[in-house]
XYZ file of C-alpha atoms in Angstrom:
777
model
C -6.321 82.363 94.395
C -5.632 79.206 96.312
C -8.309 77.365 94.326
C -6.835 78.543 91.003
C -3.335 77.600 92.183
C -4.546 74.123 93.158
C -6.198 73.680 89.774
C -3.002 74.681 88.012
C -1.066 72.152 90.046
C -3.641 69.478 89.280
C -3.471 70.285 85.574
C 0.314 70.107 85.628
C 0.172 66.790 87.461
C -2.227 65.347 84.870
C 0.082 66.552 82.064
C 3.020 64.936 83.864
C 1.149 61.648 84.113
C 0.087 61.917 80.485
C 3.608 62.504 79.232
C 4.933 59.888 81.602
C 2.585 57.335 80.167
C 3.419 58.392 76.612
C 7.086 58.008 77.429
C 6.456 54.328 78.040
C 5.654 53.839 74.351
C 8.738 53.462 72.146
C 8.697 54.059 68.381
C 10.444 51.362 66.334
C 9.006 52.418 62.977
C 12.516 53.100 61.625
C 14.135 50.086 63.238
C 16.471 47.550 61.734
C 16.803 43.882 62.676
C 19.987 42.196 63.873
C 20.486 38.620 65.023
C 23.149 36.860 67.060
C 25.611 34.703 65.176
C 25.079 31.993 67.794
C 21.542 31.281 66.541
C 21.834 28.239 64.320
C 21.092 28.471 60.630
C 18.670 28.155 58.903
C 16.533 28.965 61.967
C 18.165 32.376 62.355
C 17.387 33.376 58.797
C 13.839 32.025 59.163
C 13.159 34.128 62.255
C 14.515 37.294 60.632
C 12.334 36.658 57.601
C 9.290 35.890 59.762
C 9.650 39.146 61.713
C 10.163 41.145 58.524
C 7.173 39.529 56.821
C 4.793 39.996 59.743
C 5.746 43.644 60.199
C 5.416 44.278 56.456
C 1.938 42.691 56.397
C 0.695 44.741 59.318
C 2.476 48.077 58.708
C 3.711 48.177 55.078
C 7.175 48.815 56.517
C 10.129 46.819 55.236
C 12.702 46.559 57.996
C 16.271 46.032 56.964
C 18.434 43.262 58.384
C 21.489 45.466 57.826
C 21.425 47.818 60.826
C 21.910 51.510 60.146
C 23.838 53.821 62.460
C 21.670 55.246 65.254
C 18.501 53.523 64.012
C 16.432 51.680 66.632
C 17.178 47.962 66.709
C 15.180 44.766 67.099
C 17.791 42.330 68.403
C 17.310 38.552 68.161
C 19.360 36.430 70.518
C 19.485 33.278 72.571
C 20.444 33.215 76.203
C 23.855 31.746 75.346
C 24.625 34.690 73.046
C 27.196 37.201 74.303
C 26.321 40.182 72.144
C 24.432 41.320 69.061
C 25.668 44.049 66.768
C 28.102 45.207 69.443
C 25.492 45.360 72.234
C 25.849 43.085 75.252
C 22.767 41.127 76.342
C 20.846 42.734 79.218
C 21.826 41.426 82.638
C 19.557 38.759 84.088
C 17.723 39.755 87.237
C 16.013 37.487 89.730
C 12.730 38.314 88.015
C 14.107 36.990 84.736
C 14.597 33.412 85.930
C 11.577 32.054 83.981
C 13.198 33.234 80.751
C 16.080 30.765 81.029
C 13.785 27.749 81.385
C 13.023 25.570 78.368
C 11.128 27.577 75.732
C 11.331 30.696 77.901
C 12.044 34.178 76.608
C 12.639 37.812 77.491
C 11.318 40.930 75.788
C 13.492 43.765 77.091
C 13.758 47.435 76.103
C 16.978 49.352 76.556
C 18.117 52.809 75.567
C 21.860 53.065 75.063
C 23.446 56.261 73.799
C 20.032 57.580 72.813
C 19.376 54.467 70.724
C 16.310 52.320 71.441
C 16.886 48.573 71.543
C 14.246 45.870 71.853
C 15.700 42.492 72.757
C 14.063 39.203 71.777
C 15.985 36.694 73.881
C 15.044 33.020 73.826
C 16.273 30.373 76.220
C 16.441 28.235 73.082
C 15.207 28.402 69.498
C 11.570 28.044 70.443
C 11.930 30.689 73.101
C 13.007 33.109 70.389
C 9.986 32.134 68.263
C 7.652 32.728 71.213
C 9.317 36.079 71.981
C 8.538 37.201 68.440
C 4.953 36.024 68.890
C 4.626 37.960 72.139
C 5.833 41.119 70.414
C 3.484 40.730 67.457
C 0.506 40.206 69.789
C 1.216 43.176 72.028
C 2.835 45.860 69.859
C 0.805 48.506 68.051
C 1.501 47.587 64.440
C -0.460 49.956 62.239
C 0.144 51.533 58.854
C 3.722 52.888 58.782
C 3.906 52.525 62.560
C 5.594 50.181 65.058
C 4.972 51.185 68.666
C 5.951 49.087 71.668
C 4.654 49.834 75.149
C 7.214 49.090 77.835
C 4.459 47.594 79.993
C 4.695 44.547 77.710
C 8.310 43.826 78.641
C 8.283 40.288 79.908
C 10.228 37.284 81.163
C 8.182 34.148 80.682
C 8.206 30.376 80.274
C 5.394 27.879 79.666
C 3.764 25.970 82.517
C 3.025 22.889 80.394
C 5.486 21.230 78.058
C 3.099 19.944 75.379
C 0.900 22.526 73.641
C -0.375 21.387 70.301
C -3.240 20.871 67.890
C -4.231 18.113 65.509
C -4.331 19.415 61.936
C -5.114 16.264 59.983
C -4.870 16.594 56.224
C -7.826 14.409 55.331
C -11.270 14.494 53.771
C -13.177 14.980 57.038
C -11.661 18.429 57.635
C -14.178 21.157 56.900
C -11.674 23.619 55.432
C -7.963 22.839 55.324
C -8.351 19.930 52.922
C -8.599 22.804 50.384
C -5.346 24.480 51.482
C -2.013 24.801 49.746
C 1.445 24.800 51.335
C 1.389 28.545 51.949
C -1.911 28.443 53.856
C -0.729 25.596 56.067
C 2.521 27.360 56.900
C 0.580 30.527 57.679
C -1.666 28.627 60.092
C 1.229 26.827 61.787
C 2.986 30.167 62.230
C -0.120 31.861 63.658
C -0.584 29.066 66.192
C 3.095 29.216 67.167
C 2.816 32.943 67.883
C 0.221 32.076 70.539
C 2.422 29.489 72.238
C 1.696 26.301 70.279
C 4.752 24.028 70.044
C 3.360 20.917 68.318
C 1.286 19.927 65.295
C -0.308 16.496 64.900
C -1.128 15.080 61.465
C -3.096 12.011 60.332
C -1.045 10.276 57.620
C -2.634 6.816 57.428
C -6.388 6.838 57.999
C -7.303 8.763 54.883
C -10.142 7.004 53.095
C -11.307 8.725 49.914
C -9.466 11.876 48.916
C -11.266 15.167 49.346
C -12.503 16.797 46.134
C -10.966 20.015 47.451
C -7.398 18.741 47.780
C -4.920 20.606 45.577
C -1.945 18.586 46.795
C -1.266 14.868 46.958
C -1.742 13.611 50.506
C 1.579 11.805 50.731
C 3.371 14.963 49.599
C 1.483 17.107 52.105
C 2.239 14.752 55.010
C 5.966 15.164 54.404
C 5.681 18.890 53.728
C 3.944 19.394 57.092
C 6.918 17.720 58.761
C 9.251 20.080 56.924
C 7.208 23.094 58.031
C 7.424 21.998 61.644
C 11.163 21.579 61.267
C 11.487 25.100 59.886
C 9.741 26.582 62.942
C 11.175 24.060 65.430
C 7.693 22.733 66.230
C 7.183 19.116 67.242
C 5.572 16.975 64.562
C 3.240 14.242 65.777
C 1.163 11.691 63.928
C -2.143 10.060 64.892
C -1.970 6.469 63.698
C -4.940 4.190 64.447
C -4.977 0.575 63.279
C -8.262 -0.490 61.714
C -6.753 -3.835 60.703
C -6.743 -6.989 62.840
C -3.328 -6.957 64.511
C -3.866 -10.560 65.636
C -3.288 -11.505 62.004
C 0.532 -11.788 61.525
C 0.356 -10.759 57.883
C -1.734 -7.650 58.565
C 0.512 -6.860 61.525
C 3.556 -6.800 59.243
C 1.779 -4.852 56.495
C 0.741 -2.183 58.972
C 4.255 -2.030 60.427
C 5.712 -1.643 56.936
C 3.476 1.369 56.274
C 4.814 2.982 59.450
C 8.423 2.276 58.523
C 8.085 3.820 55.063
C 6.543 6.951 56.517
C 9.214 7.341 59.210
C 11.974 7.027 56.626
C 10.596 9.931 54.609
C 9.811 12.311 57.492
C 12.489 14.974 58.049
C 11.091 15.468 61.566
C 8.946 13.293 63.805
C 8.574 13.691 67.566
C 5.531 11.673 68.606
C 3.470 8.702 67.422
C 0.009 8.553 68.993
C -1.917 5.299 68.680
C -5.607 5.651 69.698
C -6.440 2.372 71.378
C -10.005 1.719 70.330
C -11.253 4.882 68.651
C -11.084 3.738 65.914
C -9.971 0.120 65.994
C -10.973 -2.941 67.994
C -7.635 -4.529 68.840
C -7.014 -5.891 72.314
C -3.950 -4.389 74.022
C -2.315 -7.830 73.953
C -1.955 -7.194 70.200
C -1.559 -3.425 70.337
C 1.401 -3.394 72.728
C 3.596 -5.803 70.710
C 2.752 -3.760 67.635
C 3.763 -0.519 69.322
C 6.967 -2.117 70.584
C 7.824 -3.025 67.005
C 6.858 0.479 65.865
C 9.107 2.022 68.518
C 12.079 -0.084 67.427
C 11.732 1.086 63.831
C 10.928 4.677 64.788
C 14.135 5.024 66.800
C 16.213 4.153 63.733
C 15.116 7.337 61.987
C 13.984 9.586 64.847
C 15.849 8.596 68.030
C 14.067 11.123 70.270
C 10.531 10.390 69.074
C 8.050 8.986 71.582
C 5.316 6.350 71.321
C 1.988 7.121 72.983
C -1.225 5.159 73.494
C -4.747 6.189 74.452
C -7.104 3.823 76.275
C -10.100 5.084 74.290
C -12.683 2.375 73.775
C -10.967 -0.124 76.073
C -13.186 -1.965 78.543
C -12.148 -2.578 82.154
C -10.398 -5.855 81.374
C -8.383 -4.249 78.572
C -7.438 -1.255 80.720
C -6.264 -3.576 83.506
C -4.290 -5.664 81.002
C -2.475 -2.524 79.842
C -1.513 -1.410 83.355
C -0.422 -4.928 84.302
C 1.843 -4.910 81.236
C 3.404 -1.603 82.301
C 3.915 -2.800 85.877
C 5.488 -6.073 84.831
C 7.632 -4.857 81.905
C 8.262 -1.165 82.618
C 9.076 -0.655 78.923
C 11.540 2.088 78.040
C 10.168 2.252 74.499
C 6.814 3.555 75.780
C 6.483 7.319 76.384
C 3.037 7.966 77.816
C -0.756 7.839 77.820
C -3.098 10.113 75.912
C -6.511 10.728 77.510
C -9.298 11.571 75.099
C -13.037 11.019 74.666
C -14.180 7.643 76.055
C -10.886 7.205 77.954
C -10.738 6.641 81.712
C -10.826 10.032 83.411
C -7.718 12.215 83.601
C -7.316 12.216 87.368
C -7.504 8.439 87.812
C -5.197 7.929 84.833
C -2.505 10.153 86.286
C -2.893 8.475 89.680
C -2.584 5.000 88.203
C 0.163 5.753 85.689
C 3.754 5.271 86.815
C 5.559 8.622 87.135
C 8.062 7.284 84.642
C 5.517 7.923 81.904
C 3.988 11.148 80.671
C 0.298 11.953 80.380
C -1.212 14.037 77.594
C -4.722 15.440 77.252
C -6.529 15.030 73.909
C -9.335 17.601 74.286
C -12.060 18.086 71.700
C -12.195 21.848 70.996
C -14.034 21.518 67.733
C -17.485 20.057 68.493
C -20.523 21.450 70.279
C -22.634 18.291 70.730
C -22.102 14.504 70.787
C -18.609 15.163 72.032
C -16.244 15.269 74.986
C -17.145 18.786 76.161
C -20.639 19.712 74.896
C -21.659 23.344 74.920
C -23.302 24.133 78.241
C -26.837 25.500 78.475
C -27.204 25.576 74.691
C -30.604 26.487 73.344
C -32.427 23.719 71.497
C -32.754 25.913 68.396
C -28.982 26.361 68.155
C -28.342 22.657 68.706
C -30.680 21.707 65.865
C -29.533 24.311 63.342
C -25.960 25.362 64.053
C -24.887 21.766 64.401
C -21.742 20.046 65.560
C -19.070 22.113 63.800
C -20.237 25.709 63.711
C -17.963 28.674 64.400
C -17.702 28.221 68.158
C -15.573 30.811 69.971
C -15.921 29.847 73.649
C -12.846 31.289 75.353
C -14.188 31.396 78.908
C -15.612 27.868 78.703
C -12.458 26.296 77.336
C -10.193 28.220 79.700
C -12.245 26.737 82.546
C -11.967 23.214 81.139
C -8.240 23.535 80.525
C -7.514 24.744 84.032
C -9.681 22.055 85.588
C -7.804 19.166 83.989
C -4.325 20.476 83.172
C -2.803 19.653 86.599
C -3.190 15.950 85.821
C -1.222 16.239 82.568
C 2.035 17.258 80.939
C 0.069 19.247 78.391
C -2.250 18.682 75.473
C -2.647 18.133 71.759
C -6.225 18.986 70.845
C -8.615 17.328 68.449
C -9.743 19.657 65.670
C -11.193 19.180 62.208
C -11.325 22.735 60.929
C -10.817 26.437 61.501
C -14.215 27.155 63.048
C -12.604 26.571 66.489
C -9.697 28.952 65.893
C -10.388 31.010 69.035
C -10.521 27.843 71.126
C -7.130 26.694 69.857
C -5.592 30.012 70.834
C -7.170 30.111 74.277
C -6.064 26.543 75.032
C -2.470 27.258 73.958
C -2.352 30.435 76.008
C -3.816 28.833 79.129
C -1.271 26.010 78.848
C 1.426 28.658 78.748
C 0.032 30.289 81.873
C -3.187 29.183 83.556
C -3.531 32.620 85.162
C -3.774 34.438 81.835
C -6.775 36.756 81.687
C -9.214 35.446 79.102
C -10.213 38.898 77.933
C -6.569 39.905 77.491
C -5.957 36.815 75.365
C -8.881 37.869 73.176
C -7.515 41.428 72.924
C -4.186 40.010 71.741
C -6.013 37.666 69.346
C -7.929 40.583 67.858
C -4.879 42.858 67.779
C -2.787 40.283 65.953
C -5.418 39.253 63.399
C -7.494 42.441 63.002
C -5.277 45.328 64.060
C -4.706 47.473 67.113
C -7.494 49.956 66.361
C -10.216 47.315 66.643
C -8.584 45.011 69.209
C -10.560 46.023 72.287
C -13.904 46.136 70.496
C -13.415 42.836 68.659
C -12.373 41.135 71.897
C -15.606 42.291 73.508
C -17.487 41.059 70.453
C -15.965 37.586 70.706
C -16.864 37.313 74.376
C -20.375 38.508 73.544
C -20.754 35.776 70.912
C -19.950 33.229 73.600
C -22.665 34.701 75.815
C -25.151 34.362 72.922
C -25.090 30.631 73.584
C -25.922 30.798 77.277
C -29.539 30.021 78.084
C -32.836 30.258 76.213
C -32.711 32.551 73.191
C -36.101 34.002 74.134
C -34.606 35.389 77.352
C -31.170 36.286 75.984
C -31.461 39.964 75.101
C -27.729 40.024 74.520
C -28.129 38.282 71.160
C -29.685 41.359 69.557
C -27.209 43.659 71.321
C -24.286 41.550 70.101
C -25.740 41.602 66.609
C -25.944 45.407 66.578
C -22.389 45.565 67.956
C -20.987 43.340 65.183
C -23.030 45.119 62.506
C -21.381 48.345 63.601
C -17.927 46.748 63.494
C -18.717 45.295 60.066
C -19.730 48.733 58.773
C -16.766 50.600 60.279
C -14.063 48.130 59.229
C -14.564 47.292 55.549
C -10.817 46.661 55.308
C -11.399 43.390 57.187
C -14.111 41.998 54.914
C -11.665 39.536 53.307
C -10.217 38.317 56.625
C -11.578 34.799 57.198
C -11.489 35.023 60.980
C -13.468 38.253 60.806
C -15.889 36.705 58.305
C -16.594 33.821 60.689
C -17.313 36.039 63.657
C -19.596 38.437 61.789
C -21.404 35.486 60.204
C -22.045 34.003 63.660
C -23.623 37.257 64.838
C -26.016 37.134 61.901
C -26.684 33.392 62.323
C -27.503 33.636 66.019
C -29.862 36.540 65.507
C -31.574 34.901 62.559
C -32.183 31.731 64.558
C -33.493 33.659 67.564
C -35.973 35.631 65.466
C -37.028 32.561 63.556
C -37.551 30.472 66.684
C -39.714 33.089 68.350
C -41.785 33.554 65.208
C -42.256 29.855 64.457
C -42.968 28.906 68.060
C -45.597 31.639 68.139
C -47.250 30.113 65.079
C -47.359 26.730 66.821
C -49.046 28.215 69.877
C -51.732 29.594 67.588
C -52.042 26.202 65.911
C -52.526 24.523 69.296
C -55.350 26.936 70.079
C -56.997 25.849 66.857
C -56.537 22.180 67.763
C -58.070 22.801 71.177
C -61.316 23.631 69.339
C -61.329 20.350 67.415
C -64.537 19.136 69.070
C -66.321 22.152 67.617
C -64.496 22.360 64.307
C -64.232 18.638 63.694
C -60.928 16.787 63.468
C -60.318 17.343 59.742
C -60.903 21.088 59.704
C -58.917 21.591 62.910
C -55.914 19.717 61.512
C -56.066 21.559 58.192
C -56.237 24.979 59.827
C -53.460 24.103 62.287
C -51.133 22.990 59.497
C -51.920 26.104 57.517
C -50.932 28.170 60.537
C -47.575 26.480 61.307
C -46.642 26.416 57.625
C -46.730 30.184 57.509
C -43.119 29.771 58.621
C -42.429 28.560 55.081
C -44.822 30.859 53.223
C -43.776 34.024 55.067
C -40.402 33.245 56.685
C -38.800 35.377 59.372
C -35.852 37.712 58.712
C -34.955 36.653 55.142
C -32.418 39.496 54.923
C -30.422 37.987 57.799
C -30.538 34.576 56.218
C -29.115 36.004 52.998
C -26.237 37.603 54.886
C -25.347 34.227 56.391
C -25.419 32.671 52.909
C -23.207 35.463 51.577
C -20.682 35.047 54.377
C -20.560 31.303 53.841
C -19.728 31.931 50.188
C -17.037 34.401 51.222
C -15.587 31.841 53.632
C -15.517 29.202 50.943
C -13.574 31.574 48.716
C -11.195 32.769 51.431
C -10.475 29.603 53.396
C -12.248 26.723 51.675
C -14.831 26.425 54.466
C -17.427 23.867 53.391
C -20.751 24.901 54.910
C -22.950 22.664 52.752
C -22.741 19.123 51.448
C -24.603 19.909 48.229
C -23.205 23.363 47.496
C -19.638 23.125 48.801
C -19.073 19.359 48.936
C -18.619 19.113 52.696
C -17.600 15.580 53.649
C -20.730 15.115 55.766
C -23.670 16.915 57.290
C -21.966 16.967 60.706
C -18.778 18.491 59.267
C -19.669 22.172 59.427
C -22.574 22.045 56.950
C -24.512 24.790 58.716
C -26.284 25.954 55.547
C -27.935 22.549 55.253
C -29.750 23.201 58.558
C -30.348 26.936 58.428
C -34.012 26.351 57.506
C -34.622 23.356 59.747
C -38.069 23.796 61.372
C -38.102 25.463 64.759
C -41.691 24.483 65.346
C -43.174 21.015 65.062
C -44.729 21.381 61.611
C -43.051 18.290 60.163
C -44.083 16.236 63.174
C -47.636 17.564 63.003
C -47.918 16.618 59.328
C -46.904 13.056 60.155
C -49.123 12.827 63.235
C -52.126 14.159 61.334
C -51.521 11.603 58.590
C -51.740 8.864 61.249
C -54.876 10.405 62.757
C -56.605 10.553 59.385
C -56.242 6.781 59.104
C -58.209 6.266 62.315
C -61.774 5.101 61.766
C -63.296 6.582 64.915
C -63.800 10.360 65.292
C -63.641 10.076 69.092
C -60.208 8.448 68.863
C -59.079 11.179 66.479
C -60.207 13.884 68.878
C -58.489 12.163 71.804
C -55.148 12.119 69.985
C -55.592 15.716 68.800
C -56.191 16.749 72.394
C -52.913 15.120 73.498
C -51.095 17.051 70.770
C -52.843 20.334 71.557
C -52.096 20.094 75.281
C -48.623 18.521 74.957
C -46.902 21.541 76.495
C -49.938 22.851 78.425
C -51.498 19.928 80.308
C -53.909 22.094 82.290
C -54.336 23.655 85.742
C -52.370 21.948 88.514
C -50.361 19.844 86.034
C -46.786 20.389 84.865
C -44.815 19.797 81.669
C -41.037 19.779 81.234
C -39.130 19.571 77.981
C -35.953 17.956 79.282
C -33.666 19.745 76.806
C -35.220 23.220 76.666
C -34.345 25.477 79.585
C -37.362 27.722 79.091
C -39.806 24.830 78.795
C -38.111 22.689 81.411
C -37.897 24.917 84.477
C -37.989 22.023 86.935
C -35.060 20.190 85.287
C -31.932 20.494 87.456
C -29.467 18.580 85.253
C -28.564 21.201 82.676
C -24.778 21.381 82.451
C -21.910 19.637 80.714
C -22.975 16.281 79.271
C -26.466 16.145 80.799
C -28.193 17.094 77.541
C -27.267 15.706 74.149
C -28.663 15.746 70.618
C -29.846 12.655 68.818
C -28.697 12.367 65.224
C -31.550 10.788 63.332
C -31.994 10.903 59.546
C -28.667 12.692 59.126
C -29.895 15.606 61.199
C -33.142 16.109 59.286
C -35.454 14.101 61.520
C -39.185 14.794 61.325
C -39.706 13.859 64.954
C -40.910 16.301 67.564
C -38.236 18.877 68.456
C -38.295 17.932 72.131
C -37.625 14.317 71.114
C -34.393 15.112 69.321
C -32.601 16.424 72.374
C -32.546 14.291 75.463
C -31.059 13.395 78.772
C -30.327 9.869 79.892
C -30.871 10.411 83.616
C -32.506 13.782 84.319
C -33.316 15.093 87.774
C -36.362 17.257 88.459
C -37.836 18.953 91.509
C -41.478 19.966 92.007
C -42.863 22.287 94.675
C -46.249 23.792 95.574
C -48.112 20.556 94.851
C -51.554 19.869 96.288
C -50.883 17.591 99.316
C -54.306 16.012 98.828
C -54.035 15.716 95.056
C -53.718 12.586 92.926
C -50.809 12.693 90.471
C -49.478 10.596 87.597
C -46.017 10.940 86.052
C -45.974 10.496 82.278
C -42.719 10.083 80.365
C -41.969 10.305 76.656
C -38.674 8.671 75.861
C -36.926 5.684 74.365
C -36.006 2.417 76.059
C -36.158 2.131 79.838
C -37.029 4.732 82.460
C -36.134 3.422 85.926
C -37.934 6.111 87.883
C -37.313 7.089 91.484
C -39.517 9.512 93.395
C -37.871 10.937 96.527
C -35.274 8.195 96.164
C -37.820 5.350 96.019
C -38.243 3.213 92.895
C -41.767 3.430 91.479
C -43.423 0.747 89.366
C -45.141 1.805 86.121
C -48.763 1.232 85.159
C -47.960 1.800 81.465
C -44.499 1.016 80.113
C -43.984 1.488 76.362
C -40.350 1.603 75.207
C -40.699 3.022 71.689
C -39.718 6.554 70.709
C -42.361 9.011 71.993
C -44.451 6.185 73.406
C -45.680 6.893 76.917
C -44.746 5.406 80.261
C -46.975 6.274 83.225
C -46.430 5.985 86.986
C -49.256 6.506 89.470
C -47.869 8.196 92.595
C -48.660 7.004 96.116
C -50.223 9.873 98.133
C -47.370 9.621 100.674
C -44.981 11.225 98.163
C -47.213 14.301 97.812
C -48.052 14.818 101.474
C -45.421 17.548 101.959
C -46.315 19.317 98.718
C -43.085 18.549 96.883
C -41.260 15.672 95.178
C -37.928 15.008 93.480
C -37.501 12.748 90.455
C -34.409 10.832 89.374
C -33.569 7.778 87.253
C -31.404 4.715 87.733
C -29.041 3.719 84.950
C -30.106 0.508 83.180
C -27.464 -2.059 82.202
C -26.876 -1.232 78.523
C -23.149 -1.764 78.093
C -23.915 -4.133 75.222
C -25.557 -1.305 73.246
C -24.036 1.491 71.201
C -24.501 4.799 73.060
C -26.965 5.924 70.387
C -29.305 3.095 71.456
C -29.125 3.892 75.164
C -32.310 4.801 77.012
C -33.370 8.432 76.803
C -35.902 10.804 78.346
C -37.459 13.558 76.217
C -40.525 14.939 78.014
C -41.995 14.555 81.519
C -45.459 15.450 82.748
C -46.785 15.556 86.286
C -50.527 15.234 85.663
C -53.082 16.071 88.314
C -56.334 14.176 88.083
């Protein structure tokens, strides 16, 4: 009896908890909207319309802005409002202090006289906008249903003042050059709902117009300013000077272009001048130009600021700039922007007078040859997915943001398309609060864009896509698991098939899996080809080469996973139709191969068949069979140099196990022949100064280090510089270093490289290391 009684009590307790939890969820499906008369027009009317539109899109409910008796209410107010629709604003508590800070807000539920009220209270206009965004990200908005969980009541304010993204209407964009006014406003609104407060455009450096543009560029530049004004977002412009500012006439012509633009802009808050990227003007010409710009800017936009980045400046130019600030302390200058090729963020903030602000200009859009390259990226992805693939990396970018944000007043990111949409959201949310949980941000992302029913699953799917890119594909079993996960989501949510964000994510799951399967298949064919080449002395050079080529070319004759490839092609077509995403130069008129043209590389060889064809053509021109066989042997044993010897592909984690420099900017991708180079795969990814460690060596052995690279290789073994016995500097030509027995006596060595003086060269011509062998004689 006691046991039964206890069970009954337990059951009752569980029911109590269940109903208690349910009681936290409030139904606003029959709500009306009311707004305080103290909210300025037309912003008040815009916010009412925005809330009505978003709820209608997500629920098919049309909420009235004429409150009905006893209906639940969504009440829009600012902190200086006294009441709304006869209801007094909720009393501020000590926990609500963040909500009265600039851009802060409160989301507060009350029940008065049996009537449910949900307050959206902004410290200012933007605070109200961000309160609406918070609601739309956290409420359960489903068909004919508006449910709000009281656990999402909040008082909040942003940690960083500047939270924006560059949306340049120009030809180089891989998608939004095809947009109309409505699509741009939609995107601005979506970003604002995740805490973005600034948009940066590129009005001057246009070049040729995009074939996708539906709207005149000059008209769009002004319209973007108007959109920002409507949502109370800051409008910035990125304005490089490619002309020679030392020329008085060109100086005045450039200034005139600025003046005309400022006159026509209804809103302008920031002018960002990138110092030397692009442009080659010395700061002694840039600073007088910016002073003149500031004088004209203030006539039309008194509160607008003038900013400069030190990108591309050498040490003398950087020192000139700081000397100018110290000596003149100009009031017309607002702050420094730190971007790629700038002095680092920490030293900039330390050196910059506290009078001036400091803004980060992070690259969220690129995976390689960029400010923040993808870490531990498999060689196959780097060669096929390219520089502007769909790249949701929430954990990575949250880490980068939080590392550098303390040195700044915020950020305006670099972006050239929508493939980085997740990264924009995560950066805005982390700038709002660096302690935000990354997974929760992704749940809110998925809830807002895909619906509450799929929010948790889609968030997990996004995080899984990020993990697809960590480490060698051969060892990443998660790629196939992620693929099955997204296939299931794709099947179970056909209602999302036209959603471009959904299309991108599902496409990535197919792309990653296709590349993994193809790499494993094609690399297997090459191993078989190398076995054939190893028998060249028996077969003869000609027959061995012919059979080897026949083997590797099976990748073309009988390709891997054609059904997955077709799905990628189909999704790229869908994305072109839905969002104007240009995934091919030939098919969709992308502005360049690096600008998201992933279809142009989907079939790029993942074995060395192109390289083998070219090498065999060279071998066939040799007159001596012995020389032919010697070269064939080097090719056959390239990755397998024999017992007691070691090979490391510097850029492939699976084939370079002794390489210790594997993170951040250690590995990069060469860009030869517009991404379609016929060189060996290991040659196309490189490190400039790799570090390697070897153990279990024969203390009595004789070893030679061989290096395939380009330019110099200033080798150190155990910290000691070693002189070469062979030193060829051409691409894939060998350098060799005979090791003194003293290095091997303890059975281990470490390898590193000094940096040669190459400041006079473009970074693409800098010395590189591709492959390293430790050969035992």
